[in-house]
């Protein structure tokens, strides 16, 4: 863990306002980071390679931040669907925990353009919450 990442997590946990904490989450991912949130968590992610291309495998570098008062994230599951088409991906990604709320998901593929939705299931001490992030693939 870099000291910058540790600082970012520390600030998020110590208690900025919810909005500031959400903006700070995953800033080590750079300007291309996309964010979503649930009641207790903020999820920031960036695709590798970016942008995502149709029918090409990609990975996600992910940072999960607990909002003030929430339990730290313990495990993460990642999946994606096209809600309007009622289907998911043809591949199941693997998730590696990198420490300090950072994860890497590998083996994702969007096999058609259109409206996808990423779902991040964050498990912490108080149960599991789903963070949904829409993604339009052109
Ligand atoms: Cu589809």
Coordinates of C-alpha atoms and ligand atoms in Angstrom, one line a residue:
X1 CA 0.0 0.0 0.0
X2 CA 1.4 3.4 -0.9
X3 CA 1.4 6.1 1.7
X4 CA -0.9 8.2 -0.6
X5 CA -3.5 5.4 -0.6
X6 CA -3.2 5.0 3.1
X7 CA -3.8 8.7 3.5
X8 CA -6.8 8.6 1.3
X9 CA -8.4 5.8 3.2
X10 CA -7.6 7.4 6.5
X11 CA -9.2 10.6 5.5
X12 CA -12.3 8.8 4.2
X13 CA -12.7 6.9 7.5
X14 CA -12.0 9.8 9.8
X15 CA -15.0 11.6 8.5
X16 CA -15.2 14.2 5.8
X17 CA -18.7 15.0 4.7
X18 CA -20.3 12.2 2.7
X19 CA -19.9 14.1 -0.5
X20 CA -16.2 14.9 0.0
X21 CA -15.5 11.3 1.1
X22 CA -17.2 10.1 -2.1
X23 CA -15.1 12.4 -4.3
X24 CA -11.8 11.4 -2.5
X25 CA -12.5 7.6 -2.8
X26 CA -10.2 6.0 -5.3
X27 CA -8.3 9.2 -6.3
X28 CA -5.2 7.1 -6.8
X29 CA -7.0 5.6 -9.8
X30 CA -6.7 8.9 -11.6
X31 CA -9.1 11.1 -13.6
X32 CA -10.6 8.2 -15.4
X33 CA -12.2 6.8 -12.3
X34 CA -15.9 6.2 -12.2
X35 CA -17.8 6.1 -8.9
X36 CA -21.0 4.7 -7.5
X37 CA -22.3 4.4 -4.0
X38 CA -24.7 2.7 -1.6
X39 CA -25.8 3.6 1.9
X40 CA -22.4 2.6 3.5
X41 CA -19.9 2.4 0.7
X42 CA -18.4 4.3 -2.2
X43 CA -16.9 2.2 -5.1
X44 CA -14.5 3.8 -7.5
X45 CA -13.2 1.9 -10.5
X46 CA -11.2 2.2 -13.7
X47 CA -11.1 -0.2 -16.6
X48 CA -7.8 -1.7 -17.9
X49 CA -7.5 -1.2 -20.8
X50 CA -9.7 1.9 -21.0
X51 CA -12.0 2.6 -22.6
X52 CA -13.8 -0.8 -22.6
X53 CA -14.1 -2.3 -26.1
X54 CA -16.8 -4.7 -27.4
X55 CA -15.9 -8.3 -27.1
X56 CA -12.5 -7.7 -25.6
X57 CA -11.5 -8.9 -22.1
X58 CA -10.9 -6.2 -19.6
X59 CA -10.0 -5.8 -15.9
X60 CA -11.1 -3.4 -13.3
X61 CA -9.0 -1.7 -10.7
X62 CA -11.4 -1.0 -7.8
X63 CA -11.2 1.0 -4.6
X64 CA -14.0 0.4 -2.0
X65 CA -14.3 3.1 0.7
X66 CA -16.5 2.8 3.8
X67 CA -18.5 5.9 4.6
X68 CA -18.2 7.4 8.0
X69 CA -19.5 5.0 10.6
X70 CA -19.6 2.0 8.3
X71 CA -17.7 -1.2 8.8
X72 CA -14.6 -1.6 6.5
X73 CA -15.2 -3.7 3.3
X74 CA -14.1 -7.3 3.7
X75 CA -14.9 -9.0 0.4
X76 CA -16.1 -7.9 -3.0
X77 CA -18.0 -9.6 -5.8
X78 CA -18.3 -8.0 -9.3
X79 CA -20.8 -8.8 -12.0
X80 CA -22.4 -7.0 -14.9
X81 CA -25.7 -7.3 -16.8
X82 CA -27.7 -5.6 -19.5
X83 CA -30.9 -4.9 -17.6
X84 CA -33.0 -4.2 -20.8
X85 CA -31.9 -7.4 -22.4
X86 CA -32.1 -9.6 -19.2
X87 CA -28.7 -11.1 -19.7
X88 CA -25.3 -10.9 -18.1
X89 CA -21.8 -11.5 -19.2
X90 CA -20.6 -14.8 -20.7
X91 CA -17.6 -14.9 -18.3
X92 CA -17.3 -14.9 -14.5
X93 CA -14.6 -12.5 -13.3
X94 CA -12.0 -13.4 -10.7
X95 CA -11.4 -10.9 -7.8
X96 CA -8.1 -10.4 -6.0
X97 CA -8.0 -8.4 -2.8
X98 CA -5.0 -6.1 -2.8
X99 CA -5.4 -4.7 0.7
X100 CA -6.7 -1.4 2.1
X101 CA -10.0 -1.6 0.2
X102 CA -8.3 -2.2 -3.2
X103 CA -9.4 -5.0 -5.5
X104 CA -8.6 -6.1 -9.0
X105 CA -11.3 -7.9 -11.1
X106 CA -10.0 -9.8 -14.2
X107 CA -11.7 -11.6 -17.0
X108 CA -14.7 -9.4 -17.7
X109 CA -16.1 -9.0 -21.2
X110 CA -19.0 -7.0 -22.6
X111 CA -20.0 -9.0 -25.7
X112 CA -22.3 -6.4 -27.2
X113 CA -22.7 -2.6 -27.2
X114 CA -25.4 -0.9 -25.3
X115 CA -26.5 -0.2 -21.7
X116 CA -24.6 -2.3 -19.2
X117 CA -24.8 -2.1 -15.4
X118 CA -21.9 -3.1 -13.2
X119 CA -22.9 -4.5 -9.8
X120 CA -20.4 -4.4 -6.9
X121 CA -21.5 -6.5 -3.9
X122 CA -19.5 -5.2 -0.9
X123 CA -19.5 -7.4 2.2
X124 CA -18.6 -5.8 5.5
X125 CA -19.4 -6.4 9.1
X126 CA -23.0 -5.2 8.7
X127 CA -23.9 -7.4 5.7
X128 CA -23.7 -7.0 2.0
X129 CA -24.6 -4.0 0.0
X130 CA -24.9 -3.7 -3.8
X131 CA -23.4 -0.7 -5.6
X132 CA -24.8 -0.4 -9.1
X133 CA -23.0 1.7 -11.8
X134 CA -24.5 2.1 -15.3
X135 CA -22.0 1.9 -18.2
X136 CA -22.9 2.8 -21.8
X137 CA -20.8 0.8 -24.2
X138 CA -20.6 2.3 -27.7
Ligands
LIG1 CU1 -27.6 -7.3 -24.5

